[in-house]
XYZ file of C-alpha atoms in Angstrom:
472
model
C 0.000 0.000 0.000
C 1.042 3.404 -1.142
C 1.603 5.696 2.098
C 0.648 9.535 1.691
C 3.699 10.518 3.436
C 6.765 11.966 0.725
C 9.524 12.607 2.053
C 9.744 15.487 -1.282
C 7.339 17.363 0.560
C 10.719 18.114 3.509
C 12.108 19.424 0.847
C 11.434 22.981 2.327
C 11.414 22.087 6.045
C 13.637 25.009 8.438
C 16.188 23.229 10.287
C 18.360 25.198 12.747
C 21.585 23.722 13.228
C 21.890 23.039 17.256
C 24.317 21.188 19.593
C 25.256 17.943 18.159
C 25.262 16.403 21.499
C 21.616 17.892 22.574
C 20.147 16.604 19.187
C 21.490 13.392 19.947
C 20.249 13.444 23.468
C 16.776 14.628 22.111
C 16.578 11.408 19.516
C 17.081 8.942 22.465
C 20.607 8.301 20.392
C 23.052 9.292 24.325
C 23.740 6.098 26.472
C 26.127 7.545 28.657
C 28.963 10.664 28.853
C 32.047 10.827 30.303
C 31.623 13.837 31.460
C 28.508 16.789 31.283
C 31.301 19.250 30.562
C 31.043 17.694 26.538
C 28.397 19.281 25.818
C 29.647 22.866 26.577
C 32.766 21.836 24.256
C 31.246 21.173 21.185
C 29.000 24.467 21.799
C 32.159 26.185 21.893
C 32.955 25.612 18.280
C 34.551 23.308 15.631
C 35.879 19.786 17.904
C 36.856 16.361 16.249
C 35.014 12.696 16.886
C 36.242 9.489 15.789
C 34.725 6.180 15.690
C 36.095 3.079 14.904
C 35.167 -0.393 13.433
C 37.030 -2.882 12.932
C 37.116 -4.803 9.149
C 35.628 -8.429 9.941
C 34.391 -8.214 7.003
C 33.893 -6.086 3.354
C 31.043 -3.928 4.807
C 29.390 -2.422 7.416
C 25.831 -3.841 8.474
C 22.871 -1.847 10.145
C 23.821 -2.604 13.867
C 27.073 -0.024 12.495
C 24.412 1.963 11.365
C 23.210 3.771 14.578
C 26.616 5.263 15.164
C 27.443 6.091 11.638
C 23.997 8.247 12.218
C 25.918 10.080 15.447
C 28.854 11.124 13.305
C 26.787 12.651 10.736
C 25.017 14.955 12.907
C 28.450 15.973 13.789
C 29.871 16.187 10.311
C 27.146 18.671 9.002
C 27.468 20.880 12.111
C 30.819 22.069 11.111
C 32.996 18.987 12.990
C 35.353 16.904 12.373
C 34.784 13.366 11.791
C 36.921 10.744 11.707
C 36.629 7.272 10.664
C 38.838 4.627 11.807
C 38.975 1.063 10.027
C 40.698 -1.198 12.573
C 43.173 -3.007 10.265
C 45.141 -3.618 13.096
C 43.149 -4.095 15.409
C 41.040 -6.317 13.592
C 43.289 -9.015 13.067
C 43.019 -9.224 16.786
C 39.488 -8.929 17.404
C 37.450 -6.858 20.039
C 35.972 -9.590 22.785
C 33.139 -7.104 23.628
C 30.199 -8.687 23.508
C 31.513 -11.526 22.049
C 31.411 -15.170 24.098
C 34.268 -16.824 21.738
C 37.320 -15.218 20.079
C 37.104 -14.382 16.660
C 38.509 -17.050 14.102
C 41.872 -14.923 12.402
C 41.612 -13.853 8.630
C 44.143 -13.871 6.058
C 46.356 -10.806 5.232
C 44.367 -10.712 1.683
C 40.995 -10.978 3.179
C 41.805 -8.082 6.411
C 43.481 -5.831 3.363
C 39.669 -6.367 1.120
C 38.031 -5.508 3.659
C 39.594 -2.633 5.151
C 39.511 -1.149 1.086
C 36.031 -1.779 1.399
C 34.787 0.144 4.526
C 37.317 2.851 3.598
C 34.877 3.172 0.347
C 32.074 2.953 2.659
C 32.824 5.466 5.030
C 33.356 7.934 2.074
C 30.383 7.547 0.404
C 28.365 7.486 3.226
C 29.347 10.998 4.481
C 29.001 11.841 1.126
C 25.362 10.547 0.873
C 24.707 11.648 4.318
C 25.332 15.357 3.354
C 23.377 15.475 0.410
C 20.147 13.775 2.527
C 20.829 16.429 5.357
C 20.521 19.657 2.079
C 17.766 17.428 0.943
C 16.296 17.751 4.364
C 16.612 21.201 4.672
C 19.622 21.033 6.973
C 21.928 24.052 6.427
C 25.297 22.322 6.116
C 27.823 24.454 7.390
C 30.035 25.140 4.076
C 30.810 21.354 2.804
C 30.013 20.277 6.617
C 33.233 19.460 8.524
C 36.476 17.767 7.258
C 35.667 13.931 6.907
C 38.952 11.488 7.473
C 39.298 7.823 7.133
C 42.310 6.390 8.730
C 43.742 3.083 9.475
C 45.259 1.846 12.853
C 47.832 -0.238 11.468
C 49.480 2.703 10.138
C 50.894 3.547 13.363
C 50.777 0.200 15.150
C 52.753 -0.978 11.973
C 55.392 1.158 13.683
C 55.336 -0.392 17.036
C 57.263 -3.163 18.212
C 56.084 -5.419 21.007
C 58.761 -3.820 23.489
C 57.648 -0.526 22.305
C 54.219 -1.013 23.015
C 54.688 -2.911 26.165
C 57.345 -0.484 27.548
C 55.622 3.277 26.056
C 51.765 1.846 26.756
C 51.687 -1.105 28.732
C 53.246 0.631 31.351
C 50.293 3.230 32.206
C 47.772 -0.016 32.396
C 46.513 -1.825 35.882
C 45.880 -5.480 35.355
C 43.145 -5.126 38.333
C 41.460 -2.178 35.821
C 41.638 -3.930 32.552
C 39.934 -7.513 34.198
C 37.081 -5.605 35.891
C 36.210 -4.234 32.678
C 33.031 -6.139 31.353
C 34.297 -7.416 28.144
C 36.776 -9.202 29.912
C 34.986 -9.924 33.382
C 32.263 -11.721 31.109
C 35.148 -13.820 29.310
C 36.666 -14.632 32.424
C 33.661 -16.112 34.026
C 33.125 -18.280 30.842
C 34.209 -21.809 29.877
C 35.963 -20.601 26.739
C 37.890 -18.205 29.188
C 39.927 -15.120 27.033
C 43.571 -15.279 25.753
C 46.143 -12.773 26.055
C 45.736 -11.647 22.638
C 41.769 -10.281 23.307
C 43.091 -9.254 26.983
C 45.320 -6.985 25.458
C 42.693 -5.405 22.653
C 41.659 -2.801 25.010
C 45.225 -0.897 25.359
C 45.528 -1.256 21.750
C 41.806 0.995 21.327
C 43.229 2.950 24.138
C 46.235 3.736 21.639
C 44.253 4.639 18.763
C 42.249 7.270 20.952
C 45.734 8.646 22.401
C 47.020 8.676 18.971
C 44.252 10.649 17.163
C 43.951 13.185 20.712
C 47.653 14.221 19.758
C 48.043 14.087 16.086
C 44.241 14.919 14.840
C 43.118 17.007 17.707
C 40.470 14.474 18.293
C 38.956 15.230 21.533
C 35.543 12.988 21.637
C 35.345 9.027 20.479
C 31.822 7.444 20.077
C 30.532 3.667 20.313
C 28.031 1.964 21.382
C 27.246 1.271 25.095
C 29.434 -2.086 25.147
C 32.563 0.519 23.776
C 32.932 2.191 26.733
C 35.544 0.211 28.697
C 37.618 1.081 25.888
C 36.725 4.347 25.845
C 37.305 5.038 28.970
C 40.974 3.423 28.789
C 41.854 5.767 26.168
C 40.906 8.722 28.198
C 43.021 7.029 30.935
C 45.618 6.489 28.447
C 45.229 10.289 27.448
C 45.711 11.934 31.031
C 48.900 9.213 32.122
C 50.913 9.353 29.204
C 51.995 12.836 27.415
C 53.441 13.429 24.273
C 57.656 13.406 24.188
C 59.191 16.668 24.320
C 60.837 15.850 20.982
C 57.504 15.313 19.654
C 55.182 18.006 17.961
C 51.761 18.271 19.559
C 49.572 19.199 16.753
C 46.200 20.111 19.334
C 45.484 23.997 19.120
C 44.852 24.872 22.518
C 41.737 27.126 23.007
C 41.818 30.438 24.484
C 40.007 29.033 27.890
C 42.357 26.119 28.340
C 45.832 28.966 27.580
C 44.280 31.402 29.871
C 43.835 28.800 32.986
C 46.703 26.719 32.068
C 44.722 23.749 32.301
C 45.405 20.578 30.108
C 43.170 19.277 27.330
C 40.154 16.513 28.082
C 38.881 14.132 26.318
C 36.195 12.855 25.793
C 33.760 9.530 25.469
C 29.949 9.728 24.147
C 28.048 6.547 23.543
C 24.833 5.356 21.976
C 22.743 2.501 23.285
C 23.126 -0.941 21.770
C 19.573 -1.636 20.113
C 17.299 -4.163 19.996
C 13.043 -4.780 18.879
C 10.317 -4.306 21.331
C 10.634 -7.908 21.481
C 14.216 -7.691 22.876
C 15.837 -9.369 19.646
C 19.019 -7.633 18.407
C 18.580 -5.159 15.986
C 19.732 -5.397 12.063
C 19.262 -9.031 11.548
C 16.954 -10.317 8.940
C 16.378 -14.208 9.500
C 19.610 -14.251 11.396
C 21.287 -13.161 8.496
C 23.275 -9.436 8.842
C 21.668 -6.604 7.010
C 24.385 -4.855 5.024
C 25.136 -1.517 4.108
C 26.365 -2.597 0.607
C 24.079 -3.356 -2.008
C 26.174 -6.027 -3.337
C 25.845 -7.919 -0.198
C 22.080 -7.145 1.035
C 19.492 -6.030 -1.980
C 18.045 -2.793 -2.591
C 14.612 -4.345 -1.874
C 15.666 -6.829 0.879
C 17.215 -3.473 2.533
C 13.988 -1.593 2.169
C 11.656 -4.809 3.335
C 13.865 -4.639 6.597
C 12.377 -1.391 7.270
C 8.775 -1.835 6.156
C 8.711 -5.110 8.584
C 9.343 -3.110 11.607
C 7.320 -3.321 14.332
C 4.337 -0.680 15.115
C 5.558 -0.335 18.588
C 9.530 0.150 17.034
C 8.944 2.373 13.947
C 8.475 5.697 16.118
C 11.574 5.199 17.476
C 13.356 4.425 14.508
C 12.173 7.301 12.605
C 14.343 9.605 14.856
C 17.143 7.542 15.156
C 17.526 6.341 11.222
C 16.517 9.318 10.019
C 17.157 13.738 10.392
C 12.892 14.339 10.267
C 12.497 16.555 13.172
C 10.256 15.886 15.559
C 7.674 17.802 14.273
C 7.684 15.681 10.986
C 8.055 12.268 12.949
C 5.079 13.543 14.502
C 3.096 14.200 11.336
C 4.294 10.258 10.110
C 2.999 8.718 12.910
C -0.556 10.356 13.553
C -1.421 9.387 9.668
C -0.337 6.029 10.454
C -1.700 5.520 13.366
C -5.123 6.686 11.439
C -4.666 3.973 9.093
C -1.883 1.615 10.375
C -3.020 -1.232 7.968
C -1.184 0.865 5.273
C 2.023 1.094 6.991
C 2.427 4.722 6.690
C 5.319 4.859 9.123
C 7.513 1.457 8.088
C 7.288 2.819 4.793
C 8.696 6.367 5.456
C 11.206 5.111 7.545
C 12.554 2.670 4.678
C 12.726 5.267 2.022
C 14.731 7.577 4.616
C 16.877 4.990 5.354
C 17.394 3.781 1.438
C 17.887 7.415 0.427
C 20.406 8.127 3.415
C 22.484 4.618 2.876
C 22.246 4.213 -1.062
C 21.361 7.745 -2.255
C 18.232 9.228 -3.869
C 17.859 7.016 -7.071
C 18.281 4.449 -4.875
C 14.314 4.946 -3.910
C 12.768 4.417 -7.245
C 14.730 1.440 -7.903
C 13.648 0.100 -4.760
C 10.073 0.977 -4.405
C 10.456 -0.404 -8.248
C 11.568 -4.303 -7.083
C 9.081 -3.677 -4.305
C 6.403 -3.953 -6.712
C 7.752 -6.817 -9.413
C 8.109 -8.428 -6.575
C 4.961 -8.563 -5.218
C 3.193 -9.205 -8.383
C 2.650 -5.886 -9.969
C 1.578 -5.809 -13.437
C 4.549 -5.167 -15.624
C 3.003 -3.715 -19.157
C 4.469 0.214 -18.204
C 7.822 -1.378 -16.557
C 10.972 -0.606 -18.596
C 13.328 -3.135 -19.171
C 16.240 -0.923 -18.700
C 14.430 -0.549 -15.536
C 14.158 -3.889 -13.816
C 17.791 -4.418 -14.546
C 18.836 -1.381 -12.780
C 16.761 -2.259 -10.021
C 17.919 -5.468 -9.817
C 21.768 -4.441 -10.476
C 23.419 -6.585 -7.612
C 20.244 -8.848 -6.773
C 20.879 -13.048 -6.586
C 17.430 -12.906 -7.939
C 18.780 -11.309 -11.320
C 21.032 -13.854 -13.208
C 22.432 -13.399 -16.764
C 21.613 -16.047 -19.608
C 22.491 -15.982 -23.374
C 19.131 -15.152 -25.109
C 20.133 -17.285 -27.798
C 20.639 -20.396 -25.742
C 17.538 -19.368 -23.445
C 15.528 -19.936 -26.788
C 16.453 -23.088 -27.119
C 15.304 -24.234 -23.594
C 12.112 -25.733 -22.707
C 10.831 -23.529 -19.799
C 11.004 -26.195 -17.353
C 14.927 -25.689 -19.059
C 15.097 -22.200 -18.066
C 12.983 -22.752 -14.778
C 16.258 -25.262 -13.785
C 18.992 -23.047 -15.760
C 17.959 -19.382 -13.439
C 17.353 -21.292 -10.115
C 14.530 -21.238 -9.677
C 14.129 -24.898 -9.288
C 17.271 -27.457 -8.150
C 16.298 -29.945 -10.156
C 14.835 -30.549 -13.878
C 12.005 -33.096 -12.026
C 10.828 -30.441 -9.765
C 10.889 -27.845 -12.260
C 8.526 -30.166 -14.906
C 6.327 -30.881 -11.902
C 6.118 -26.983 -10.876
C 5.337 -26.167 -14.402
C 2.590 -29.189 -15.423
C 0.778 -28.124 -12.051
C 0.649 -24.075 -12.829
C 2.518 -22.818 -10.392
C 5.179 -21.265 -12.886
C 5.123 -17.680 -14.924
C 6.866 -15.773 -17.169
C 6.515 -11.959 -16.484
C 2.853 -13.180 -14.496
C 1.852 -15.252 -16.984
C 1.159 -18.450 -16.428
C 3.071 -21.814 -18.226
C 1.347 -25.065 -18.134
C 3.692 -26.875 -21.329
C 6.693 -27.577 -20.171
C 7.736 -28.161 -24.075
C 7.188 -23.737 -24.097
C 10.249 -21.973 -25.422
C 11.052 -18.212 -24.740
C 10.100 -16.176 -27.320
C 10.876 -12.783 -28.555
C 8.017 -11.654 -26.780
C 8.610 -12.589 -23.469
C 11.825 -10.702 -23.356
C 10.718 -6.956 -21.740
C 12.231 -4.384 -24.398
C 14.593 -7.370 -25.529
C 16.533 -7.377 -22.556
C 14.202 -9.019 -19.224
C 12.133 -11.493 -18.377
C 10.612 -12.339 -14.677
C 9.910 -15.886 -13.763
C 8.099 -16.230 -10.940
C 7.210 -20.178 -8.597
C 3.989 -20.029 -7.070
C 3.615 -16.754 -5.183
C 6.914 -15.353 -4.015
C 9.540 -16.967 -5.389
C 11.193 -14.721 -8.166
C 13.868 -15.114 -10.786
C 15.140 -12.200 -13.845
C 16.434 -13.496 -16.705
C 18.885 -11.209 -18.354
C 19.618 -11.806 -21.855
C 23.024 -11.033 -23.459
């Protein structure tokens, strides 16, 4: 069902840029501070935030989402923002959260994915600035400076005596094993090696490292981040910079004046789940992506438009810049008519636009309605194959050796049946199409007119289960 909202009609909506921290707190987005005194920092002007990830695998994936969100409110109120892909770090493996160590990757797959959440960062900063304008946010000139580094850069440099002697040093064993991540661990069978034990001064490290030679004052995670946070602060106030060394942090004119030193800071976002308690961004138990290559267009946008009534409020501030006014506006029309979905719908085109850019929509909302049986007569073919770009469901067959198949052939050759048995059975009994039209001879051959503008054809088993054909 079509819902009345459009997110076009923001187009026009007066945003006034505020507090990064205070927006944040007003979406529900602040878990915890490390101290109150953050907020009157980044009021004072221009700071720097990192957040880091670490590469276990080529993307990032919706539970990454939420804090990805954080940093954008940042980066188009004139900060900062700084990405860090863990490629050392991640061929360790954070035990937060975690109730087994991480199986090790190869050099070649850490390096593939550390390429590809570099890409990712980029173009989502890049995305996320254009939905903000499209918003009606007031970017502050191109919003702040966006940076993507990698840890191994400077742990590359360290050697173990280095790192044990220059950072080791300022840790307490008592203070790293009453940290949660590792208390947890401890208590379990599978216990927690040295290697995990130690991840913790190594994120401590990266904070220390970016405080001195990015200015970065502020590092955000999620609620189970901030053991590490919180030893990178500790890290921060123990251990100065050499005197040999340049320290690259302009100090303000309050901190010169009163000869105090610099503070850092820790801001974190709560872990979510559903209503229901289940962990949020998994679809079947499988990880929502944040690249189209890996999770669909329309499988990203279904995510969203399965969300709960009693979530989607909730959602719609976090996932998305509407203002609460606007939220407000989503959610009495659907709660008029919640059969229609008014909210889960809005929220999913937010979301697609904000993730995968605004053609990203009609390509979507496009598959959403092959998919569930539309009539295709005023579908392009051009179309459906740009909708279906990086889809399984799309596969590519020679048209000349598609016309030679019988359709329970073709039904075999695109997957949609495993075996040639199954696929005569599905066809002799009706439940096969070809672009909604029914095939009851399983002698039929493809023919020039079942190809959409010469270049597409949609196979569908039963009611759901689709297939594209894409001739070369």
């Amino acid at each position: 069902m079509v819902a009345r909202f459009s997110s076009s009609s923001l187009a026009n909506s007066n945003h006034t840029n505020t507090n990064p921290v205070l927006e944040l707190q007003q979406r529900g987005l602040v878990a915890a501070m490390t101290s109150p005194d953050l907020v009157d920092h980044v009021g004072a002007g221009p700071t720097a935030i990192y957040c880091g990830v670490d590469p276990t695998a080529s993307s990032l994936h919706l539970g990454n989402l939420v804090t990805l969100l954080g940093l954008l409110h940042f980066h188009i109120k004139g900060h900062t923002t700084i990405g860090l892909v863990g490629g050392a770090t991640g061929s360790i493996g954070d035990p937060s959260g975690k109730s087994t160590e991480r199986l090790p990757m190869s050099a070649a797959t850490l390096a593939e994915n550390v390429a590809g959440i570099d890409a990712q960062f980029q173009r989502f900063f890049h995305r996320g600035r254009a939905y903000a304008e499209r918003r009606g946010y007031t970017v502050q000139g191109t919003g702040g400076k966006v940076k993507v580094v990698n840890n191994k850069t400077w742990f590359g440099k360290l050697s173990a005596l280095d790192f044990l002697g220059d950072i080791g040093r300022y840790a307490r064993v008592g203070t790293m094993i009453a940290r949660d991540s590792v208390k947890s661990r401890l208590e379990s069978p599978q216990g927690i090696s040295f290697t995990e034990f130690s991840y913790q001064l190594l994120q401590a490290y990266d904070f220390w490292h970016l405080f001195h030679e990015d200015g970065c004052r502020i590092q955000l995670g999620g609620s189970d981040q901030w053991g590490n946070i919180t030893a990178g602060i500790d890290l921060i106030h123990k251990k100065r910079k050499t005197t040999d060394e340049q320290v690259m942090i302009p100090l303000d004119d309050a901190s010169a004046e009163n000869n105090k030193p610099l503070h850092a800071y820790g801001l974190t976002i709560p872990l979510l789940t559903t209503a229901t308690g289940e962990k949020f961004g998994k679809s079947a138990g499988n990880a929502v992506w944040l690249d189209e290559r890996m999770t669909s267009l329309f499988d990203f946008y279904q995510f969203f438009v399965k969300t709960a009534d009693a979530d989607v409020g909730r959602y719609l501030h976090y996932f998305t810049l509407l203002t609460s006014d606007e939220i407000k506006t989503v959610m009495d029309q659907h709660n008029a008519e919640p059969e229609k979905r008014i909210a889960q719908h809005a929220l999913a085109k937010e979301t697609t636009e904000l993730v995968h850019g605004a053609a990203a929509v009609p390509k979507a909302l496009l598959a959403t309605k092959v998919l569930f049986g539309s009539a295709l007569d005023a579908i392009r073919g051009q179309e459906l194959i740009e909708a279906f770009e990086y889809d399984s469901r799309m596969v590519t067959l020679e048209r000349a050796s598609a016309a030679e198949m019988s359709v329970d052939r073709l039904a075999l050759e695109s997957g949609l049946c495993s075996s040639k048995s199954e696929a005569k059975k599905l066809v002799k009994s009706g439940g096969f199409y070809i672009n909604n039209v029914k095939m009851t001879d399983p002698t039929y051959r493809v023919q020039d007119k079942d190809w959409i503008d010469g270049s597409v054809c949609v196979l569908r088993s039963g009611k759901s289960n689709y297939k594209l054909v894409r001739g070369c």
